[in-house]
PDB file of C-alpha atoms in Angstrom:
ATOM      1  CA  UNK A   1      27.343  25.426 117.893  1.00 44.00           C
ATOM      2  CA  UNK A   2      25.332  28.353 116.647  1.00 46.00           C
ATOM      3  CA  UNK A   3      26.566  31.888 117.120  1.00 45.00           C
ATOM      4  CA  UNK A   4      24.424  34.960 116.704  1.00 48.00           C
ATOM      5  CA  UNK A   5      26.113  37.933 115.077  1.00 42.00           C
ATOM      6  CA  UNK A   6      24.687  41.412 114.641  1.00 43.00           C
ATOM      7  CA  UNK A   7      25.850  44.679 113.083  1.00 41.00           C
ATOM      8  CA  UNK A   8      25.506  46.435 116.442  1.00 41.00           C
ATOM      9  CA  UNK A   9      28.144  44.230 117.983  1.00 42.00           C
ATOM     10  CA  UNK A  10      30.617  45.241 115.286  1.00 43.00           C
ATOM     11  CA  UNK A  11      29.779  48.887 115.797  1.00 42.00           C
ATOM     12  CA  UNK A  12      30.389  48.520 119.515  1.00 44.00           C
ATOM     13  CA  UNK A  13      34.039  47.664 118.915  1.00 44.00           C
ATOM     14  CA  UNK A  14      34.274  43.922 118.079  1.00 45.00           C
ATOM     15  CA  UNK A  15      36.804  43.066 115.386  1.00 45.00           C
ATOM     16  CA  UNK A  16      35.323  42.732 111.943  1.00 45.00           C
ATOM     17  CA  UNK A  17      34.700  39.198 110.776  1.00 47.00           C
ATOM     18  CA  UNK A  18      34.482  37.354 114.144  1.00 46.00           C
ATOM     19  CA  UNK A  19      33.098  37.390 117.652  1.00 45.00           C
ATOM     20  CA  UNK A  20      34.362  36.182 120.964  1.00 47.00           C
ATOM     21  CA  UNK A  21      33.038  33.002 122.592  1.00 45.00           C
ATOM     22  CA  UNK A  22      33.312  31.652 126.111  1.00 47.00           C
ATOM     23  CA  UNK A  23      36.710  30.172 126.876  1.00 48.00           C
ATOM     24  CA  UNK A  24      38.713  32.847 125.094  1.00 47.00           C
ATOM     25  CA  UNK A  25      38.301  31.523 121.566  1.00 47.00           C
ATOM     26  CA  UNK A  26      37.133  33.375 118.515  1.00 47.00           C
ATOM     27  CA  UNK A  27      35.021  32.410 115.580  1.00 47.00           C
ATOM     28  CA  UNK A  28      35.707  33.619 112.084  1.00 49.00           C
ATOM     29  CA  UNK A  29      37.915  36.630 111.256  1.00 49.00           C
ATOM     30  CA  UNK A  30      40.729  37.170 108.787  1.00 51.00           C
ATOM     31  CA  UNK A  31      43.343  39.079 110.885  1.00 52.00           C
ATOM     32  CA  UNK A  32      44.314  36.728 113.667  1.00 56.00           C
ATOM     33  CA  UNK A  33      47.149  39.100 114.873  1.00 62.00           C
ATOM     34  CA  UNK A  34      47.604  41.145 118.051  1.00 68.00           C
ATOM     35  CA  UNK A  35      45.627  44.352 118.292  1.00 75.00           C
ATOM     36  CA  UNK A  36      47.865  47.401 117.599  1.00 79.00           C
ATOM     37  CA  UNK A  37      48.065  50.100 120.246  1.00 82.00           C
ATOM     38  CA  UNK A  38      49.507  53.609 120.419  1.00 85.00           C
ATOM     39  CA  UNK A  39      50.406  53.334 124.086  1.00 87.00           C
ATOM     40  CA  UNK A  40      54.113  54.141 124.720  1.00 87.00           C
ATOM     41  CA  UNK A  41      56.362  51.477 126.186  1.00 88.00           C
ATOM     42  CA  UNK A  42      56.411  51.172 129.922  1.00 89.00           C
ATOM     43  CA  UNK A  43      59.897  52.670 130.359  1.00 90.00           C
ATOM     44  CA  UNK A  44      61.124  55.488 132.559  1.00 88.00           C
ATOM     45  CA  UNK A  45      61.981  57.619 129.549  1.00 89.00           C
ATOM     46  CA  UNK A  46      58.761  57.181 127.571  1.00 88.00           C
ATOM     47  CA  UNK A  47      56.551  57.369 130.668  1.00 88.00           C
ATOM     48  CA  UNK A  48      58.403  60.474 131.940  1.00 87.00           C
ATOM     49  CA  UNK A  49      59.558  58.930 135.186  1.00 88.00           C
ATOM     50  CA  UNK A  50      63.204  60.029 134.885  1.00 89.00           C
ATOM     51  CA  UNK A  51      64.672  61.844 137.903  1.00 89.00           C
ATOM     52  CA  UNK A  52      64.722  65.612 137.531  1.00 86.00           C
ATOM     53  CA  UNK A  53      66.116  68.596 139.384  1.00 86.00           C
ATOM     54  CA  UNK A  54      64.617  72.058 139.421  1.00 85.00           C
ATOM     55  CA  UNK A  55      66.255  74.969 141.225  1.00 84.00           C
ATOM     56  CA  UNK A  56      64.145  76.842 143.730  1.00 85.00           C
ATOM     57  CA  UNK A  57      64.920  80.522 143.326  1.00 85.00           C
ATOM     58  CA  UNK A  58      64.895  82.271 146.676  1.00 85.00           C
ATOM     59  CA  UNK A  59      66.272  85.546 147.891  1.00 86.00           C
ATOM     60  CA  UNK A  60      69.086  83.695 149.635  1.00 86.00           C
ATOM     61  CA  UNK A  61      70.340  82.249 146.332  1.00 87.00           C
ATOM     62  CA  UNK A  62      69.498  84.960 143.789  1.00 89.00           C
ATOM     63  CA  UNK A  63      70.773  88.040 145.622  1.00 91.00           C
ATOM     64  CA  UNK A  64      74.297  86.695 146.316  1.00 92.00           C
ATOM     65  CA  UNK A  65      74.557  85.580 142.673  1.00 92.00           C
ATOM     66  CA  UNK A  66      73.804  89.101 141.404  1.00 94.00           C
ATOM     67  CA  UNK A  67      76.307  90.696 143.762  1.00 94.00           C
ATOM     68  CA  UNK A  68      79.025  88.135 143.024  1.00 95.00           C
ATOM     69  CA  UNK A  69      78.655  88.590 139.250  1.00 95.00           C
ATOM     70  CA  UNK A  70      78.773  92.365 139.650  1.00 94.00           C
ATOM     71  CA  UNK A  71      81.827  92.323 141.929  1.00 94.00           C
ATOM     72  CA  UNK A  72      83.700  90.013 139.546  1.00 96.00           C
ATOM     73  CA  UNK A  73      82.735  91.542 136.204  1.00 96.00           C
ATOM     74  CA  UNK A  74      83.260  95.211 137.070  1.00 96.00           C
ATOM     75  CA  UNK A  75      86.977  94.921 138.068  1.00 95.00           C
ATOM     76  CA  UNK A  76      87.685  92.648 135.104  1.00 95.00           C
ATOM     77  CA  UNK A  77      86.021  95.128 132.746  1.00 95.00           C
ATOM     78  CA  UNK A  78      87.939  98.061 134.204  1.00 95.00           C
ATOM     79  CA  UNK A  79      91.219  96.158 133.799  1.00 93.00           C
ATOM     80  CA  UNK A  80      90.486  95.218 130.184  1.00 93.00           C
ATOM     81  CA  UNK A  81      89.314  98.751 129.345  1.00 93.00           C
ATOM     82  CA  UNK A  82      92.416 100.378 130.836  1.00 93.00           C
ATOM     83  CA  UNK A  83      94.675  97.880 129.059  1.00 92.00           C
ATOM     84  CA  UNK A  84      92.952  98.585 125.735  1.00 91.00           C
ATOM     85  CA  UNK A  85      93.337 102.341 126.176  1.00 89.00           C
ATOM     86  CA  UNK A  86      97.056 101.928 126.882  1.00 88.00           C
ATOM     87  CA  UNK A  87      97.552 100.426 123.424  1.00 89.00           C
ATOM     88  CA  UNK A  88      98.985 103.092 121.141  1.00 89.00           C
ATOM     89  CA  UNK A  89      97.375 103.328 117.720  1.00 90.00           C
ATOM     90  CA  UNK A  90      97.624 105.674 114.750  1.00 92.00           C
ATOM     91  CA  UNK A  91      95.332 105.554 111.713  1.00 92.00           C
ATOM     92  CA  UNK A  92      95.585 107.198 108.278  1.00 92.00           C
ATOM     93  CA  UNK A  93      92.714 107.273 105.779  1.00 92.00           C
ATOM     94  CA  UNK A  94      94.165 107.434 102.271  1.00 91.00           C
ATOM     95  CA  UNK A  95      91.013 106.830 100.219  1.00 91.00           C
ATOM     96  CA  UNK A  96      91.438 110.253  98.636  1.00 88.00           C
ATOM     97  CA  UNK A  97      87.816 111.413  98.640  1.00 89.00           C
ATOM     98  CA  UNK A  98      88.805 114.821 100.037  1.00 89.00           C
ATOM     99  CA  UNK A  99      90.035 117.256  97.355  1.00 88.00           C
ATOM    100  CA  UNK A 100      92.943 118.265  99.591  1.00 89.00           C
ATOM    101  CA  UNK A 101      94.176 114.663  99.953  1.00 90.00           C
ATOM    102  CA  UNK A 102      97.398 113.786  98.063  1.00 90.00           C
ATOM    103  CA  UNK A 103      95.664 110.581  96.894  1.00 91.00           C
ATOM    104  CA  UNK A 104      92.682 112.397  95.375  1.00 89.00           C
ATOM    105  CA  UNK A 105      94.295 112.159  91.936  1.00 89.00           C
ATOM    106  CA  UNK A 106      94.172 108.355  92.239  1.00 87.00           C
ATOM    107  CA  UNK A 107      90.545 108.130  93.352  1.00 85.00           C
ATOM    108  CA  UNK A 108      89.176 106.839  90.039  1.00 81.00           C
ATOM    109  CA  UNK A 109      92.140 104.668  89.133  1.00 78.00           C
ATOM    110  CA  UNK A 110      91.346 101.473  87.201  1.00 76.00           C
ATOM    111  CA  UNK A 111      92.422  97.940  88.056  1.00 69.00           C
ATOM    112  CA  UNK A 112      94.752  97.612  85.086  1.00 66.00           C
ATOM    113  CA  UNK A 113      96.386 101.060  85.225  1.00 69.00           C
ATOM    114  CA  UNK A 114     100.057 100.817  84.257  1.00 71.00           C
ATOM    115  CA  UNK A 115     102.058 102.136  85.968  1.00 76.00           C
ATOM    116  CA  UNK A 116      99.974 102.349  89.157  1.00 78.00           C
ATOM    117  CA  UNK A 117      99.089 105.749  90.504  1.00 86.00           C
ATOM    118  CA  UNK A 118     101.313 106.764  93.426  1.00 89.00           C
ATOM    119  CA  UNK A 119     100.818 109.290  96.215  1.00 91.00           C
ATOM    120  CA  UNK A 120     102.607 110.245  99.420  1.00 92.00           C
ATOM    121  CA  UNK A 121     100.981 111.185 102.707  1.00 92.00           C
ATOM    122  CA  UNK A 122     103.019 112.965 105.372  1.00 93.00           C
ATOM    123  CA  UNK A 123     102.067 112.458 109.000  1.00 92.00           C
ATOM    124  CA  UNK A 124     103.445 113.160 112.462  1.00 93.00           C
ATOM    125  CA  UNK A 125     103.573 110.804 115.435  1.00 93.00           C
ATOM    126  CA  UNK A 126     103.030 112.819 118.593  1.00 91.00           C
ATOM    127  CA  UNK A 127     104.067 109.910 120.829  1.00 89.00           C
ATOM    128  CA  UNK A 128     106.611 107.171 120.302  1.00 90.00           C
ATOM    129  CA  UNK A 129     105.741 103.478 119.877  1.00 91.00           C
ATOM    130  CA  UNK A 130     107.793 101.541 122.412  1.00 86.00           C
ATOM    131  CA  UNK A 131     107.124  97.875 121.579  1.00 87.00           C
ATOM    132  CA  UNK A 132     106.682  95.975 118.314  1.00 91.00           C
ATOM    133  CA  UNK A 133     104.469  97.847 115.856  1.00 92.00           C
ATOM    134  CA  UNK A 134     101.882  96.007 113.770  1.00 93.00           C
ATOM    135  CA  UNK A 135     101.011  97.608 110.451  1.00 93.00           C
ATOM    136  CA  UNK A 136      97.487  96.849 109.208  1.00 92.00           C
ATOM    137  CA  UNK A 137      95.517  97.788 106.133  1.00 91.00           C
ATOM    138  CA  UNK A 138      91.840  98.466 106.718  1.00 92.00           C
ATOM    139  CA  UNK A 139      88.827  98.387 104.411  1.00 91.00           C
ATOM    140  CA  UNK A 140      85.302  99.649 104.986  1.00 92.00           C
ATOM    141  CA  UNK A 141      82.059  98.739 103.218  1.00 91.00           C
ATOM    142  CA  UNK A 142      83.736  95.652 101.752  1.00 88.00           C
ATOM    143  CA  UNK A 143      81.536  92.583 102.301  1.00 89.00           C
ATOM    144  CA  UNK A 144      83.823  89.574 102.408  1.00 88.00           C
ATOM    145  CA  UNK A 145      81.060  87.697 104.240  1.00 88.00           C
ATOM    146  CA  UNK A 146      78.792  87.410 101.184  1.00 88.00           C
ATOM    147  CA  UNK A 147      77.863  83.754 100.628  1.00 88.00           C
ATOM    148  CA  UNK A 148      78.835  83.545  96.959  1.00 90.00           C
ATOM    149  CA  UNK A 149      82.052  85.442  97.631  1.00 90.00           C
ATOM    150  CA  UNK A 150      83.072  83.109 100.479  1.00 90.00           C
ATOM    151  CA  UNK A 151      82.417  79.997  98.328  1.00 91.00           C
ATOM    152  CA  UNK A 152      84.304  81.352  95.316  1.00 92.00           C
ATOM    153  CA  UNK A 153      87.591  79.476  95.872  1.00 91.00           C
ATOM    154  CA  UNK A 154      89.205  76.087  95.240  1.00 91.00           C
ATOM    155  CA  UNK A 155      90.949  74.695  98.331  1.00 89.00           C
ATOM    156  CA  UNK A 156      92.388  71.753  96.397  1.00 89.00           C
ATOM    157  CA  UNK A 157      94.048  74.183  94.018  1.00 87.00           C
ATOM    158  CA  UNK A 158      95.433  76.202  96.908  1.00 86.00           C
ATOM    159  CA  UNK A 159      96.892  72.978  98.328  1.00 86.00           C
ATOM    160  CA  UNK A 160      98.817  72.456  95.076  1.00 80.00           C
ATOM    161  CA  UNK A 161      96.732  69.670  93.530  1.00 83.00           C
ATOM    162  CA  UNK A 162      97.825  69.396  89.875  1.00 82.00           C
ATOM    163  CA  UNK A 163      94.409  68.353  88.578  1.00 85.00           C
ATOM    164  CA  UNK A 164      92.776  71.373  90.244  1.00 85.00           C
ATOM    165  CA  UNK A 165      95.397  73.673  88.761  1.00 82.00           C
ATOM    166  CA  UNK A 166      94.360  72.567  85.266  1.00 85.00           C
ATOM    167  CA  UNK A 167      90.648  72.148  86.028  1.00 88.00           C
ATOM    168  CA  UNK A 168      89.543  74.595  88.757  1.00 88.00           C
ATOM    169  CA  UNK A 169      86.324  74.122  90.689  1.00 90.00           C
ATOM    170  CA  UNK A 170      83.103  75.483  89.191  1.00 90.00           C
ATOM    171  CA  UNK A 171      82.624  77.445  92.430  1.00 91.00           C
ATOM    172  CA  UNK A 172      85.257  79.858  91.046  1.00 91.00           C
ATOM    173  CA  UNK A 173      82.989  81.125  88.252  1.00 89.00           C
ATOM    174  CA  UNK A 174      83.184  83.685  86.683  1.00 89.00           C
ATOM    175  CA  UNK A 175      86.880  83.776  87.659  1.00 89.00           C
ATOM    176  CA  UNK A 176      87.581  80.146  86.719  1.00 89.00           C
ATOM    177  CA  UNK A 177      89.149  80.554  83.290  1.00 88.00           C
ATOM    178  CA  UNK A 178      90.451  83.411  81.170  1.00 86.00           C
ATOM    179  CA  UNK A 179      90.779  82.979  77.402  1.00 83.00           C
ATOM    180  CA  UNK A 180      90.286  79.202  77.797  1.00 83.00           C
ATOM    181  CA  UNK A 181      93.153  78.984  80.282  1.00 86.00           C
ATOM    182  CA  UNK A 182      92.626  78.053  83.951  1.00 87.00           C
ATOM    183  CA  UNK A 183      93.145  80.817  86.496  1.00 87.00           C
ATOM    184  CA  UNK A 184      95.395  80.072  89.442  1.00 84.00           C
ATOM    185  CA  UNK A 185      94.417  80.975  92.085  1.00 87.00           C
ATOM    186  CA  UNK A 186      90.810  81.045  90.913  1.00 89.00           C
ATOM    187  CA  UNK A 187      87.718  82.621  92.438  1.00 90.00           C
ATOM    188  CA  UNK A 188      86.389  86.010  93.517  1.00 90.00           C
ATOM    189  CA  UNK A 189      88.347  86.110  96.791  1.00 91.00           C
ATOM    190  CA  UNK A 190      91.701  85.762  95.067  1.00 87.00           C
ATOM    191  CA  UNK A 191      90.704  88.078  92.221  1.00 87.00           C
ATOM    192  CA  UNK A 192      89.869  90.881  94.647  1.00 83.00           C
ATOM    193  CA  UNK A 193      93.069  90.515  96.682  1.00 79.00           C
ATOM    194  CA  UNK A 194      94.035  93.786  98.333  1.00 70.00           C
ATOM    195  CA  UNK A 195      97.482  94.892  97.061  1.00 61.00           C
ATOM    196  CA  UNK A 196      97.230  91.877  94.754  1.00 66.00           C
ATOM    197  CA  UNK A 197     100.109  91.243  92.377  1.00 42.00           C
ATOM    198  CA  UNK A 198      99.263  88.004  90.579  1.00 45.00           C
ATOM    199  CA  UNK A 199      97.274  86.747  87.662  1.00 58.00           C
ATOM    200  CA  UNK A 200      93.651  86.222  88.056  1.00 66.00           C
ATOM    201  CA  UNK A 201      91.893  88.732  85.819  1.00 60.00           C
ATOM    202  CA  UNK A 202      92.839  91.772  87.879  1.00 64.00           C
ATOM    203  CA  UNK A 203      96.381  90.639  88.734  1.00 67.00           C
ATOM    204  CA  UNK A 204      99.214  92.110  86.629  1.00 65.00           C
ATOM    205  CA  UNK A 205     101.629  89.250  87.492  1.00 66.00           C
ATOM    206  CA  UNK A 206     101.275  85.460  87.838  1.00 65.00           C
ATOM    207  CA  UNK A 207     101.106  83.804  91.249  1.00 68.00           C
ATOM    208  CA  UNK A 208     104.729  82.681  91.248  1.00 62.00           C
ATOM    209  CA  UNK A 209     105.870  86.330  91.089  1.00 64.00           C
ATOM    210  CA  UNK A 210     103.995  87.482  94.191  1.00 69.00           C
ATOM    211  CA  UNK A 211     107.214  88.122  96.068  1.00 72.00           C
ATOM    212  CA  UNK A 212     110.908  88.372  95.271  1.00 73.00           C
ATOM    213  CA  UNK A 213     111.725  85.921  98.076  1.00 74.00           C
ATOM    214  CA  UNK A 214     111.478  82.274  96.915  1.00 71.00           C
ATOM    215  CA  UNK A 215     110.300  81.120 100.360  1.00 73.00           C
ATOM    216  CA  UNK A 216     107.398  83.603 100.340  1.00 71.00           C
ATOM    217  CA  UNK A 217     105.904  83.057  96.938  1.00 68.00           C
ATOM    218  CA  UNK A 218     102.999  81.459  95.134  1.00 71.00           C
ATOM    219  CA  UNK A 219     100.175  80.088  97.256  1.00 75.00           C
ATOM    220  CA  UNK A 220     102.280  80.278 100.436  1.00 77.00           C
ATOM    221  CA  UNK A 221     102.674  84.054 100.153  1.00 78.00           C
ATOM    222  CA  UNK A 222     101.793  85.597 103.529  1.00 85.00           C
ATOM    223  CA  UNK A 223      99.821  88.521 102.094  1.00 84.00           C
ATOM    224  CA  UNK A 224      97.776  86.121  99.945  1.00 82.00           C
ATOM    225  CA  UNK A 225      97.071  83.797 102.906  1.00 85.00           C
ATOM    226  CA  UNK A 226      95.915  86.708 105.094  1.00 88.00           C
ATOM    227  CA  UNK A 227      93.577  87.979 102.374  1.00 86.00           C
ATOM    228  CA  UNK A 228      92.012  84.553 101.766  1.00 85.00           C
ATOM    229  CA  UNK A 229      90.867  84.439 105.414  1.00 87.00           C
ATOM    230  CA  UNK A 230      87.596  86.263 104.807  1.00 87.00           C
ATOM    231  CA  UNK A 231      86.395  88.821 107.336  1.00 88.00           C
ATOM    232  CA  UNK A 232      83.048  88.505 109.121  1.00 88.00           C
ATOM    233  CA  UNK A 233      82.139  92.217 109.043  1.00 88.00           C
ATOM    234  CA  UNK A 234      82.225  94.833 106.263  1.00 89.00           C
ATOM    235  CA  UNK A 235      84.685  97.021 108.190  1.00 90.00           C
ATOM    236  CA  UNK A 236      87.850  95.122 109.003  1.00 90.00           C
ATOM    237  CA  UNK A 237      91.618  95.311 109.237  1.00 91.00           C
ATOM    238  CA  UNK A 238      94.245  92.762 108.262  1.00 92.00           C
ATOM    239  CA  UNK A 239      97.884  92.466 109.200  1.00 91.00           C
ATOM    240  CA  UNK A 240     100.277  93.673 106.513  1.00 91.00           C
ATOM    241  CA  UNK A 241     103.697  94.087 108.117  1.00 90.00           C
ATOM    242  CA  UNK A 242     105.450  93.855 111.495  1.00 91.00           C
ATOM    243  CA  UNK A 243     108.004  96.436 112.617  1.00 89.00           C
ATOM    244  CA  UNK A 244     110.117  94.704 115.253  1.00 90.00           C
ATOM    245  CA  UNK A 245     111.869  96.476 118.065  1.00 87.00           C
ATOM    246  CA  UNK A 246     115.624  96.070 117.630  1.00 85.00           C
ATOM    247  CA  UNK A 247     116.940  98.066 120.562  1.00 81.00           C
ATOM    248  CA  UNK A 248     115.517  97.918 124.062  1.00 80.00           C
ATOM    249  CA  UNK A 249     116.947 101.349 124.797  1.00 80.00           C
ATOM    250  CA  UNK A 250     115.076 103.072 121.977  1.00 85.00           C
ATOM    251  CA  UNK A 251     111.426 102.943 120.882  1.00 87.00           C
ATOM    252  CA  UNK A 252     110.430 101.127 117.722  1.00 89.00           C
ATOM    253  CA  UNK A 253     109.012 104.304 116.174  1.00 90.00           C
ATOM    254  CA  UNK A 254     110.150 107.563 117.678  1.00 90.00           C
ATOM    255  CA  UNK A 255     107.908 110.600 117.805  1.00 91.00           C
ATOM    256  CA  UNK A 256     108.417 112.726 114.739  1.00 92.00           C
ATOM    257  CA  UNK A 257     107.538 113.215 111.098  1.00 94.00           C
ATOM    258  CA  UNK A 258     107.031 110.309 108.680  1.00 93.00           C
ATOM    259  CA  UNK A 259     105.799 109.772 105.134  1.00 92.00           C
ATOM    260  CA  UNK A 260     103.691 106.946 103.691  1.00 92.00           C
ATOM    261  CA  UNK A 261     104.324 106.069 100.030  1.00 92.00           C
ATOM    262  CA  UNK A 262     101.266 104.455  98.440  1.00 89.00           C
ATOM    263  CA  UNK A 263     100.952 102.520  95.182  1.00 87.00           C
ATOM    264  CA  UNK A 264      97.241 103.143  94.610  1.00 86.00           C
ATOM    265  CA  UNK A 265      96.152 100.040  92.663  1.00 81.00           C
ATOM    266  CA  UNK A 266      92.965  99.068  94.488  1.00 82.00           C
ATOM    267  CA  UNK A 267      89.943 101.265  93.603  1.00 83.00           C
ATOM    268  CA  UNK A 268      87.176 101.434  96.216  1.00 86.00           C
ATOM    269  CA  UNK A 269      85.292 104.593  95.224  1.00 85.00           C
ATOM    270  CA  UNK A 270      82.825 102.658  93.040  1.00 84.00           C
ATOM    271  CA  UNK A 271      81.291 100.923  96.100  1.00 85.00           C
ATOM    272  CA  UNK A 272      81.795 103.833  98.568  1.00 89.00           C
ATOM    273  CA  UNK A 273      84.597 102.002 100.321  1.00 90.00           C
ATOM    274  CA  UNK A 274      87.336 103.455 102.492  1.00 92.00           C
ATOM    275  CA  UNK A 275      91.007 102.510 102.800  1.00 92.00           C
ATOM    276  CA  UNK A 276      93.136 102.965 105.897  1.00 93.00           C
ATOM    277  CA  UNK A 277      96.623 102.284 107.188  1.00 92.00           C
ATOM    278  CA  UNK A 278      96.862 101.531 110.910  1.00 92.00           C
ATOM    279  CA  UNK A 279      99.938 101.443 113.147  1.00 93.00           C
ATOM    280  CA  UNK A 280      99.274  99.714 116.456  1.00 92.00           C
ATOM    281  CA  UNK A 281     100.957  98.054 119.389  1.00 90.00           C
ATOM    282  CA  UNK A 282      99.431  95.076 121.202  1.00 88.00           C
ATOM    283  CA  UNK A 283      99.020  93.828 124.756  1.00 85.00           C
ATOM    284  CA  UNK A 284      98.286  90.503 126.437  1.00 84.00           C
ATOM    285  CA  UNK A 285      94.690  90.778 125.186  1.00 81.00           C
ATOM    286  CA  UNK A 286      95.607  91.550 121.573  1.00 82.00           C
ATOM    287  CA  UNK A 287      94.960  94.782 119.706  1.00 84.00           C
ATOM    288  CA  UNK A 288      92.940  97.813 120.719  1.00 85.00           C
ATOM    289  CA  UNK A 289      89.350  96.804 121.439  1.00 85.00           C
ATOM    290  CA  UNK A 290      87.439  98.750 124.101  1.00 89.00           C
ATOM    291  CA  UNK A 291      84.186  96.839 123.477  1.00 92.00           C
ATOM    292  CA  UNK A 292      85.114  93.857 125.654  1.00 92.00           C
ATOM    293  CA  UNK A 293      85.895  96.022 128.670  1.00 93.00           C
ATOM    294  CA  UNK A 294      82.736  98.083 128.212  1.00 95.00           C
ATOM    295  CA  UNK A 295      80.666  94.887 127.932  1.00 95.00           C
ATOM    296  CA  UNK A 296      82.063  93.499 131.193  1.00 96.00           C
ATOM    297  CA  UNK A 297      81.497  96.788 133.028  1.00 96.00           C
ATOM    298  CA  UNK A 298      77.943  97.088 131.674  1.00 96.00           C
ATOM    299  CA  UNK A 299      76.914  93.545 132.609  1.00 96.00           C
ATOM    300  CA  UNK A 300      78.526  93.811 136.045  1.00 95.00           C
ATOM    301  CA  UNK A 301      76.862  97.170 136.751  1.00 96.00           C
ATOM    302  CA  UNK A 302      73.435  95.887 135.694  1.00 96.00           C
ATOM    303  CA  UNK A 303      73.761  92.808 137.934  1.00 95.00           C
ATOM    304  CA  UNK A 304      74.913  94.879 140.906  1.00 95.00           C
ATOM    305  CA  UNK A 305      72.072  97.377 140.398  1.00 95.00           C
ATOM    306  CA  UNK A 306      69.487  94.601 140.161  1.00 94.00           C
ATOM    307  CA  UNK A 307      70.941  93.064 143.313  1.00 93.00           C
ATOM    308  CA  UNK A 308      70.452  96.327 145.199  1.00 93.00           C
ATOM    309  CA  UNK A 309      66.881  96.731 143.906  1.00 93.00           C
ATOM    310  CA  UNK A 310      65.904  93.153 144.763  1.00 91.00           C
ATOM    311  CA  UNK A 311      67.525  93.444 148.182  1.00 91.00           C
ATOM    312  CA  UNK A 312      65.441  96.545 148.899  1.00 91.00           C
ATOM    313  CA  UNK A 313      62.259  94.820 147.733  1.00 89.00           C
ATOM    314  CA  UNK A 314      63.033  91.719 149.794  1.00 88.00           C
ATOM    315  CA  UNK A 315      63.800  93.780 152.894  1.00 86.00           C
ATOM    316  CA  UNK A 316      60.603  95.784 152.575  1.00 85.00           C
ATOM    317  CA  UNK A 317      58.102  93.109 151.510  1.00 83.00           C
ATOM    318  CA  UNK A 318      59.772  89.762 152.128  1.00 73.00           C
ATOM    319  CA  UNK A 319      58.845  89.436 155.837  1.00 67.00           C
ATOM    320  CA  UNK A 320      55.218  90.446 155.409  1.00 63.00           C
ATOM    321  CA  UNK A 321      52.790  87.828 156.742  1.00 51.00           C
ATOM    322  CA  UNK A 322      50.643  86.739 153.808  1.00 52.00           C
ATOM    323  CA  UNK A 323      48.646  84.034 155.567  1.00 51.00           C
ATOM    324  CA  UNK A 324      44.909  84.588 155.712  1.00 47.00           C
ATOM    325  CA  UNK A 325      43.226  85.104 159.064  1.00 48.00           C
ATOM    326  CA  UNK A 326      41.203  82.066 160.044  1.00 48.00           C
ATOM    327  CA  UNK A 327      38.024  83.036 161.947  1.00 52.00           C
ATOM    328  CA  UNK A 328      37.243  81.241 165.175  1.00 48.00           C
TER     329      UNK A 328
END
């Protein structure tokens, strides 16, 4: 059987090397396989035939939603805001940048000053603190959220792993070793511990002398644990002590005059930092934080206002007949 073959037939889309013949056969060709196709499989997912739901926004559904959100958020925000304002708080800045401050003499103190510079600040509480009083230390312009600072620690060492005690992680550089001896605890976070009293480079004592109490020493020291939990913002406060109420008939701290004795061993003037001591009570929502209440009130007010505006627009224009007049 003779078969005619031309270049035009190949250009028109016939496979190279063979042509079709009556009966479904083929002559010649080197492939012999099925023709590849880019068509997706005939499934509901790939052919986009899955069931879908789309809300239809109408005035009857949108307007009640705005009013409900407003009526719920505004009372909640007012309650949270009032509760936050009822929390009693007193703050003392003892950085010492002001010439009249008793701590001004300690402003340029060095890390290794021995003995540490001390100062005393007198203050007066105008109102008594009735419940338990939480004593915080606060720092400003201190970026614990820096990536290299956050990574500069060895969790295995903090868990008491002997091999990590002798060979700290390289993430701790440049506070990994000192005079060819491993630092414990290593890293920038531990080295910069506020009120630190142990022996990375800037610590005057080793880690096992953090506290006089055996049960609150070494890596399980409460002050050390609180400091190692890095803050997310450059201005933060961390819990230092708790003054418990011992008598239900008397306040924890009565109104009157007090003095704060400070061992100034943490310089912050070089990076324009600030140091504070905060006395605060708490409530069911935690410490003093008016932002949450203000946020609720703001969102609720905006939703209620938008509900009123949309209701006015719907009442004025919603019933207008928009159908075109059809001529006879």
